[in-house]
């Protein structure tokens, strides 16, 4: 057995396991310890990417701003545009079978404002304001289209803003996992049944709107991924 420990789970653009898989250093049966002890047959998971949008203003004293530009206030149209886009994105459903705790409700795409940073103290206008946007996209969605939709939303929202400029960076991306089952899954299912006492009929296939760096492993040519 070869144990591969990652330090970059759900972060960055190039997880360590992606590099190993692309260099053909991963072979044999691949078991991802990203699941729980459950009678589950992994049906796949969503992709995920992070965009960092930074709005630029001009620092000044809040009591005498002169030609200052408040970057946070200049970014309000963008925050409003993201809030308006959120229900549009989250109306998109996936055919992946949902997990049991969803009680039959389908998995759907997600748009999250995950972090916001700007300003230092009350006496100064913030010169910069950054917004971290996370987008969870279903295996049926196209990554380039999802990325372009957000880029267009950002550019349109800030077109008439008093901001002096903005930049958008893709700082994280995990590809979706599509149908990781294969010829060795029945043996793994039997092992789970024996080890945890799950009756064979209790097993069900379900996916997740969370993400995994195993998507990059699949892109490198390894389709079957066991989950434990």
PDB file of C-alpha atoms in Angstrom:
ATOM      1  CA  UNK A   1       0.000   0.000   0.000  1.00  0.00           C
ATOM      2  CA  UNK A   2       1.056   3.589  -0.711  1.00  0.00           C
ATOM      3  CA  UNK A   3      -0.409   6.284   1.551  1.00  0.00           C
ATOM      4  CA  UNK A   4      -0.766   9.742  -0.026  1.00  0.00           C
ATOM      5  CA  UNK A   5      -1.331  12.606   2.408  1.00  0.00           C
ATOM      6  CA  UNK A   6      -2.464  15.952   0.958  1.00  0.00           C
ATOM      7  CA  UNK A   7      -1.880  19.318   2.646  1.00  0.00           C
ATOM      8  CA  UNK A   8      -4.100  21.274   0.257  1.00  0.00           C
ATOM      9  CA  UNK A   9      -7.573  19.747   0.558  1.00  0.00           C
ATOM     10  CA  UNK A  10     -10.177  21.916  -1.214  1.00  0.00           C
ATOM     11  CA  UNK A  11      -7.680  24.670  -1.876  1.00  0.00           C
ATOM     12  CA  UNK A  12      -5.578  26.044  -4.696  1.00  0.00           C
ATOM     13  CA  UNK A  13      -5.392  25.296  -8.381  1.00  0.00           C
ATOM     14  CA  UNK A  14      -3.014  22.353  -8.398  1.00  0.00           C
ATOM     15  CA  UNK A  15      -3.534  19.828  -5.567  1.00  0.00           C
ATOM     16  CA  UNK A  16      -0.668  17.438  -4.861  1.00  0.00           C
ATOM     17  CA  UNK A  17      -2.673  14.365  -5.845  1.00  0.00           C
ATOM     18  CA  UNK A  18      -3.315  15.973  -9.244  1.00  0.00           C
ATOM     19  CA  UNK A  19       0.414  16.252  -9.860  1.00  0.00           C
ATOM     20  CA  UNK A  20       1.041  12.637  -8.823  1.00  0.00           C
ATOM     21  CA  UNK A  21      -1.768  11.354 -11.061  1.00  0.00           C
ATOM     22  CA  UNK A  22      -0.606  13.407 -14.060  1.00  0.00           C
ATOM     23  CA  UNK A  23       2.944  12.081 -13.584  1.00  0.00           C
ATOM     24  CA  UNK A  24       1.522   8.509 -13.656  1.00  0.00           C
ATOM     25  CA  UNK A  25       2.682   7.909 -10.082  1.00  0.00           C
ATOM     26  CA  UNK A  26      -0.765   6.729  -8.930  1.00  0.00           C
ATOM     27  CA  UNK A  27      -1.638   3.177  -9.947  1.00  0.00           C
ATOM     28  CA  UNK A  28      -3.618   0.165  -8.833  1.00  0.00           C
ATOM     29  CA  UNK A  29      -6.715   0.532  -6.678  1.00  0.00           C
ATOM     30  CA  UNK A  30      -7.279   4.113  -5.510  1.00  0.00           C
ATOM     31  CA  UNK A  31      -9.133   4.578  -2.224  1.00  0.00           C
ATOM     32  CA  UNK A  32     -10.077   8.122  -1.195  1.00  0.00           C
ATOM     33  CA  UNK A  33     -10.580   8.552   2.555  1.00  0.00           C
ATOM     34  CA  UNK A  34     -12.937  11.471   2.044  1.00  0.00           C
ATOM     35  CA  UNK A  35     -16.106   9.638   3.044  1.00  0.00           C
ATOM     36  CA  UNK A  36     -17.585   8.048   6.138  1.00  0.00           C
ATOM     37  CA  UNK A  37     -18.397   4.571   7.380  1.00  0.00           C
ATOM     38  CA  UNK A  38     -21.703   4.350   5.540  1.00  0.00           C
ATOM     39  CA  UNK A  39     -23.425   1.915   3.141  1.00  0.00           C
ATOM     40  CA  UNK A  40     -22.757   4.236   0.250  1.00  0.00           C
ATOM     41  CA  UNK A  41     -21.821   3.699  -3.368  1.00  0.00           C
ATOM     42  CA  UNK A  42     -20.131   6.909  -4.516  1.00  0.00           C
ATOM     43  CA  UNK A  43     -21.960   8.421  -7.491  1.00  0.00           C
ATOM     44  CA  UNK A  44     -19.665  11.435  -7.888  1.00  0.00           C
ATOM     45  CA  UNK A  45     -19.577  15.028  -6.713  1.00  0.00           C
ATOM     46  CA  UNK A  46     -19.705  18.634  -7.861  1.00  0.00           C
ATOM     47  CA  UNK A  47     -16.836  20.767  -9.061  1.00  0.00           C
ATOM     48  CA  UNK A  48     -15.888  23.928  -7.216  1.00  0.00           C
ATOM     49  CA  UNK A  49     -13.959  27.085  -7.995  1.00  0.00           C
ATOM     50  CA  UNK A  50     -13.009  30.221  -6.078  1.00  0.00           C
ATOM     51  CA  UNK A  51     -12.852  33.706  -7.582  1.00  0.00           C
ATOM     52  CA  UNK A  52     -11.234  36.593  -5.761  1.00  0.00           C
ATOM     53  CA  UNK A  53     -12.631  39.933  -6.920  1.00  0.00           C
ATOM     54  CA  UNK A  54     -10.694  42.991  -5.709  1.00  0.00           C
ATOM     55  CA  UNK A  55     -12.170  46.475  -6.075  1.00  0.00           C
ATOM     56  CA  UNK A  56      -9.747  49.423  -5.983  1.00  0.00           C
ATOM     57  CA  UNK A  57     -10.526  52.817  -4.459  1.00  0.00           C
ATOM     58  CA  UNK A  58      -8.373  55.647  -3.134  1.00  0.00           C
ATOM     59  CA  UNK A  59      -7.431  56.028   0.522  1.00  0.00           C
ATOM     60  CA  UNK A  60      -8.350  59.256   2.311  1.00  0.00           C
ATOM     61  CA  UNK A  61      -9.357  60.539   5.726  1.00  0.00           C
ATOM     62  CA  UNK A  62     -13.018  59.784   6.392  1.00  0.00           C
ATOM     63  CA  UNK A  63     -13.489  63.229   7.936  1.00  0.00           C
ATOM     64  CA  UNK A  64     -12.023  65.054   4.939  1.00  0.00           C
ATOM     65  CA  UNK A  65     -12.128  62.598   2.039  1.00  0.00           C
ATOM     66  CA  UNK A  66     -11.280  65.030  -0.758  1.00  0.00           C
ATOM     67  CA  UNK A  67     -10.642  62.848  -3.807  1.00  0.00           C
ATOM     68  CA  UNK A  68     -10.879  59.614  -1.853  1.00  0.00           C
ATOM     69  CA  UNK A  69     -12.908  56.666  -3.154  1.00  0.00           C
ATOM     70  CA  UNK A  70     -14.387  54.198  -0.660  1.00  0.00           C
ATOM     71  CA  UNK A  71     -13.671  50.771  -2.172  1.00  0.00           C
ATOM     72  CA  UNK A  72     -16.298  49.029  -0.025  1.00  0.00           C
ATOM     73  CA  UNK A  73     -19.064  51.424  -1.062  1.00  0.00           C
ATOM     74  CA  UNK A  74     -17.898  51.219  -4.677  1.00  0.00           C
ATOM     75  CA  UNK A  75     -18.312  47.427  -4.482  1.00  0.00           C
ATOM     76  CA  UNK A  76     -21.950  47.549  -3.335  1.00  0.00           C
ATOM     77  CA  UNK A  77     -23.297  47.129  -6.914  1.00  0.00           C
ATOM     78  CA  UNK A  78     -21.232  43.960  -7.201  1.00  0.00           C
ATOM     79  CA  UNK A  79     -22.542  42.560  -3.923  1.00  0.00           C
ATOM     80  CA  UNK A  80     -26.093  43.303  -5.074  1.00  0.00           C
ATOM     81  CA  UNK A  81     -25.453  41.653  -8.456  1.00  0.00           C
ATOM     82  CA  UNK A  82     -24.087  38.516  -6.797  1.00  0.00           C
ATOM     83  CA  UNK A  83     -27.118  38.383  -4.506  1.00  0.00           C
ATOM     84  CA  UNK A  84     -29.386  38.616  -7.574  1.00  0.00           C
ATOM     85  CA  UNK A  85     -27.438  35.924  -9.431  1.00  0.00           C
ATOM     86  CA  UNK A  86     -27.489  33.489  -6.505  1.00  0.00           C
ATOM     87  CA  UNK A  87     -31.115  32.248  -6.928  1.00  0.00           C
ATOM     88  CA  UNK A  88     -30.606  31.968 -10.705  1.00  0.00           C
ATOM     89  CA  UNK A  89     -27.575  29.727 -10.220  1.00  0.00           C
ATOM     90  CA  UNK A  90     -29.150  27.695  -7.448  1.00  0.00           C
ATOM     91  CA  UNK A  91     -32.212  26.881  -9.571  1.00  0.00           C
ATOM     92  CA  UNK A  92     -29.974  24.620 -11.701  1.00  0.00           C
ATOM     93  CA  UNK A  93     -30.483  20.999 -10.690  1.00  0.00           C
ATOM     94  CA  UNK A  94     -28.232  17.979 -11.053  1.00  0.00           C
ATOM     95  CA  UNK A  95     -29.146  14.429 -11.995  1.00  0.00           C
ATOM     96  CA  UNK A  96     -26.736  13.074  -9.372  1.00  0.00           C
ATOM     97  CA  UNK A  97     -28.687  11.036  -6.798  1.00  0.00           C
ATOM     98  CA  UNK A  98     -28.924  13.161  -3.625  1.00  0.00           C
ATOM     99  CA  UNK A  99     -27.653  11.989  -0.222  1.00  0.00           C
ATOM    100  CA  UNK A 100     -30.162  10.570   2.276  1.00  0.00           C
ATOM    101  CA  UNK A 101     -30.259  13.708   4.427  1.00  0.00           C
ATOM    102  CA  UNK A 102     -31.672  15.651   1.464  1.00  0.00           C
ATOM    103  CA  UNK A 103     -34.884  13.598   1.800  1.00  0.00           C
ATOM    104  CA  UNK A 104     -35.295  13.284  -1.958  1.00  0.00           C
ATOM    105  CA  UNK A 105     -34.590  16.930  -2.780  1.00  0.00           C
ATOM    106  CA  UNK A 106     -32.246  17.171  -5.792  1.00  0.00           C
ATOM    107  CA  UNK A 107     -28.728  18.521  -5.595  1.00  0.00           C
ATOM    108  CA  UNK A 108     -28.325  21.964  -7.113  1.00  0.00           C
ATOM    109  CA  UNK A 109     -25.584  24.418  -8.024  1.00  0.00           C
ATOM    110  CA  UNK A 110     -24.463  26.913  -5.395  1.00  0.00           C
ATOM    111  CA  UNK A 111     -23.074  30.449  -5.307  1.00  0.00           C
ATOM    112  CA  UNK A 112     -21.562  31.701  -2.051  1.00  0.00           C
ATOM    113  CA  UNK A 113     -19.949  34.953  -0.973  1.00  0.00           C
ATOM    114  CA  UNK A 114     -17.434  33.205   1.253  1.00  0.00           C
ATOM    115  CA  UNK A 115     -15.305  36.102   2.543  1.00  0.00           C
ATOM    116  CA  UNK A 116     -14.966  39.885   2.339  1.00  0.00           C
ATOM    117  CA  UNK A 117     -12.026  42.001   3.443  1.00  0.00           C
ATOM    118  CA  UNK A 118     -11.476  45.742   3.393  1.00  0.00           C
ATOM    119  CA  UNK A 119     -10.682  48.727   5.548  1.00  0.00           C
ATOM    120  CA  UNK A 120      -8.685  49.204   8.747  1.00  0.00           C
ATOM    121  CA  UNK A 121     -10.267  51.825  10.983  1.00  0.00           C
ATOM    122  CA  UNK A 122     -13.010  54.408  11.136  1.00  0.00           C
ATOM    123  CA  UNK A 123     -10.875  57.412  10.269  1.00  0.00           C
ATOM    124  CA  UNK A 124      -9.883  56.242   6.782  1.00  0.00           C
ATOM    125  CA  UNK A 125     -11.586  55.310   3.547  1.00  0.00           C
ATOM    126  CA  UNK A 126     -10.629  51.779   2.444  1.00  0.00           C
ATOM    127  CA  UNK A 127      -8.505  51.769  -0.713  1.00  0.00           C
ATOM    128  CA  UNK A 128      -9.170  48.121  -1.478  1.00  0.00           C
ATOM    129  CA  UNK A 129     -12.002  45.644  -0.942  1.00  0.00           C
ATOM    130  CA  UNK A 130     -11.802  41.949  -1.819  1.00  0.00           C
ATOM    131  CA  UNK A 131     -14.661  39.487  -2.179  1.00  0.00           C
ATOM    132  CA  UNK A 132     -14.126  35.718  -2.275  1.00  0.00           C
ATOM    133  CA  UNK A 133     -16.784  33.978  -4.366  1.00  0.00           C
ATOM    134  CA  UNK A 134     -17.253  30.203  -4.322  1.00  0.00           C
ATOM    135  CA  UNK A 135     -19.170  28.488  -7.115  1.00  0.00           C
ATOM    136  CA  UNK A 136     -20.211  24.836  -6.877  1.00  0.00           C
ATOM    137  CA  UNK A 137     -21.054  23.453 -10.312  1.00  0.00           C
ATOM    138  CA  UNK A 138     -22.696  20.149 -11.201  1.00  0.00           C
ATOM    139  CA  UNK A 139     -20.974  17.586 -13.443  1.00  0.00           C
ATOM    140  CA  UNK A 140     -23.544  18.495 -16.111  1.00  0.00           C
ATOM    141  CA  UNK A 141     -22.418  22.130 -16.142  1.00  0.00           C
ATOM    142  CA  UNK A 142     -19.574  23.543 -18.215  1.00  0.00           C
ATOM    143  CA  UNK A 143     -16.783  25.101 -16.167  1.00  0.00           C
ATOM    144  CA  UNK A 144     -15.890  27.723 -18.779  1.00  0.00           C
ATOM    145  CA  UNK A 145     -19.518  28.858 -19.002  1.00  0.00           C
ATOM    146  CA  UNK A 146     -19.870  29.058 -15.216  1.00  0.00           C
ATOM    147  CA  UNK A 147     -16.644  31.060 -14.962  1.00  0.00           C
ATOM    148  CA  UNK A 148     -17.653  33.405 -17.795  1.00  0.00           C
ATOM    149  CA  UNK A 149     -21.047  34.028 -16.178  1.00  0.00           C
ATOM    150  CA  UNK A 150     -19.400  35.268 -12.999  1.00  0.00           C
ATOM    151  CA  UNK A 151     -16.784  37.299 -14.843  1.00  0.00           C
ATOM    152  CA  UNK A 152     -19.515  39.023 -16.875  1.00  0.00           C
ATOM    153  CA  UNK A 153     -21.594  39.671 -13.749  1.00  0.00           C
ATOM    154  CA  UNK A 154     -18.612  41.309 -12.034  1.00  0.00           C
ATOM    155  CA  UNK A 155     -17.663  43.459 -15.032  1.00  0.00           C
ATOM    156  CA  UNK A 156     -21.254  44.597 -15.635  1.00  0.00           C
ATOM    157  CA  UNK A 157     -21.876  45.434 -11.980  1.00  0.00           C
ATOM    158  CA  UNK A 158     -18.752  47.580 -11.730  1.00  0.00           C
ATOM    159  CA  UNK A 159     -19.090  49.285 -15.110  1.00  0.00           C
ATOM    160  CA  UNK A 160     -20.678  52.429 -13.670  1.00  0.00           C
ATOM    161  CA  UNK A 161     -19.162  52.132 -10.195  1.00  0.00           C
ATOM    162  CA  UNK A 162     -16.937  54.931  -8.845  1.00  0.00           C
ATOM    163  CA  UNK A 163     -14.219  52.305  -8.299  1.00  0.00           C
ATOM    164  CA  UNK A 164     -10.872  53.146  -9.885  1.00  0.00           C
ATOM    165  CA  UNK A 165     -10.537  49.589 -11.140  1.00  0.00           C
ATOM    166  CA  UNK A 166     -10.928  45.926 -10.283  1.00  0.00           C
ATOM    167  CA  UNK A 167      -9.279  42.586 -10.918  1.00  0.00           C
ATOM    168  CA  UNK A 168     -10.581  39.021 -10.833  1.00  0.00           C
ATOM    169  CA  UNK A 169      -8.381  36.024 -10.016  1.00  0.00           C
ATOM    170  CA  UNK A 170      -9.163  32.327 -10.187  1.00  0.00           C
ATOM    171  CA  UNK A 171      -7.463  31.095  -7.013  1.00  0.00           C
ATOM    172  CA  UNK A 172      -8.956  27.623  -6.591  1.00  0.00           C
ATOM    173  CA  UNK A 173     -10.537  24.928  -8.735  1.00  0.00           C
ATOM    174  CA  UNK A 174     -11.562  21.319  -8.184  1.00  0.00           C
ATOM    175  CA  UNK A 175     -12.984  19.415 -11.146  1.00  0.00           C
ATOM    176  CA  UNK A 176     -16.178  17.362 -10.630  1.00  0.00           C
ATOM    177  CA  UNK A 177     -16.051  13.606 -10.136  1.00  0.00           C
ATOM    178  CA  UNK A 178     -18.184  11.735 -12.684  1.00  0.00           C
ATOM    179  CA  UNK A 179     -19.309   8.149 -11.984  1.00  0.00           C
ATOM    180  CA  UNK A 180     -16.258   6.768 -10.136  1.00  0.00           C
ATOM    181  CA  UNK A 181     -17.621   3.214 -10.023  1.00  0.00           C
ATOM    182  CA  UNK A 182     -15.739   0.356 -11.666  1.00  0.00           C
ATOM    183  CA  UNK A 183     -15.028  -3.382 -11.605  1.00  0.00           C
ATOM    184  CA  UNK A 184     -13.586  -3.393  -8.077  1.00  0.00           C
ATOM    185  CA  UNK A 185     -16.489  -1.632  -6.377  1.00  0.00           C
ATOM    186  CA  UNK A 186     -18.362  -4.911  -5.642  1.00  0.00           C
ATOM    187  CA  UNK A 187     -15.331  -6.207  -3.725  1.00  0.00           C
ATOM    188  CA  UNK A 188     -15.037  -2.957  -1.779  1.00  0.00           C
ATOM    189  CA  UNK A 189     -18.761  -3.011  -1.026  1.00  0.00           C
ATOM    190  CA  UNK A 190     -18.429  -6.561   0.283  1.00  0.00           C
ATOM    191  CA  UNK A 191     -15.518  -5.459   2.497  1.00  0.00           C
ATOM    192  CA  UNK A 192     -17.589  -2.606   3.922  1.00  0.00           C
ATOM    193  CA  UNK A 193     -20.457  -5.002   4.601  1.00  0.00           C
ATOM    194  CA  UNK A 194     -18.164  -7.384   6.440  1.00  0.00           C
ATOM    195  CA  UNK A 195     -16.254  -4.717   8.353  1.00  0.00           C
ATOM    196  CA  UNK A 196     -19.197  -2.581   9.507  1.00  0.00           C
ATOM    197  CA  UNK A 197     -22.073  -5.041   9.379  1.00  0.00           C
ATOM    198  CA  UNK A 198     -24.010  -3.296   6.627  1.00  0.00           C
ATOM    199  CA  UNK A 199     -26.491  -5.626   4.920  1.00  0.00           C
ATOM    200  CA  UNK A 200     -25.961  -5.678   1.140  1.00  0.00           C
ATOM    201  CA  UNK A 201     -29.452  -4.333   0.485  1.00  0.00           C
ATOM    202  CA  UNK A 202     -28.737  -1.205   2.556  1.00  0.00           C
ATOM    203  CA  UNK A 203     -26.265   0.178   0.013  1.00  0.00           C
ATOM    204  CA  UNK A 204     -27.371   3.067  -2.179  1.00  0.00           C
ATOM    205  CA  UNK A 205     -25.625   5.284  -4.703  1.00  0.00           C
ATOM    206  CA  UNK A 206     -25.535   8.995  -3.928  1.00  0.00           C
ATOM    207  CA  UNK A 207     -23.512  12.018  -4.848  1.00  0.00           C
ATOM    208  CA  UNK A 208     -22.654  15.279  -3.171  1.00  0.00           C
ATOM    209  CA  UNK A 209     -22.489  19.014  -3.833  1.00  0.00           C
ATOM    210  CA  UNK A 210     -19.190  19.053  -1.941  1.00  0.00           C
ATOM    211  CA  UNK A 211     -16.026  18.632  -3.988  1.00  0.00           C
ATOM    212  CA  UNK A 212     -12.935  16.454  -4.144  1.00  0.00           C
ATOM    213  CA  UNK A 213      -9.476  16.650  -5.680  1.00  0.00           C
ATOM    214  CA  UNK A 214     -10.262  13.202  -7.118  1.00  0.00           C
ATOM    215  CA  UNK A 215     -11.803  15.066 -10.062  1.00  0.00           C
ATOM    216  CA  UNK A 216      -8.288  15.917 -11.235  1.00  0.00           C
ATOM    217  CA  UNK A 217      -7.299  12.274 -10.781  1.00  0.00           C
ATOM    218  CA  UNK A 218     -10.103  11.317 -13.163  1.00  0.00           C
ATOM    219  CA  UNK A 219      -8.931  13.947 -15.650  1.00  0.00           C
ATOM    220  CA  UNK A 220      -5.520  12.224 -15.538  1.00  0.00           C
ATOM    221  CA  UNK A 221      -7.131   8.978 -16.715  1.00  0.00           C
ATOM    222  CA  UNK A 222      -8.050   7.069 -13.530  1.00  0.00           C
ATOM    223  CA  UNK A 223     -11.816   6.546 -13.626  1.00  0.00           C
ATOM    224  CA  UNK A 224     -12.501   4.142 -10.750  1.00  0.00           C
ATOM    225  CA  UNK A 225     -12.113   5.641  -7.283  1.00  0.00           C
ATOM    226  CA  UNK A 226     -13.156   3.762  -4.160  1.00  0.00           C
ATOM    227  CA  UNK A 227     -14.505   5.838  -1.264  1.00  0.00           C
ATOM    228  CA  UNK A 228     -13.954   5.064   2.401  1.00  0.00           C
TER     229      UNK A 228
END
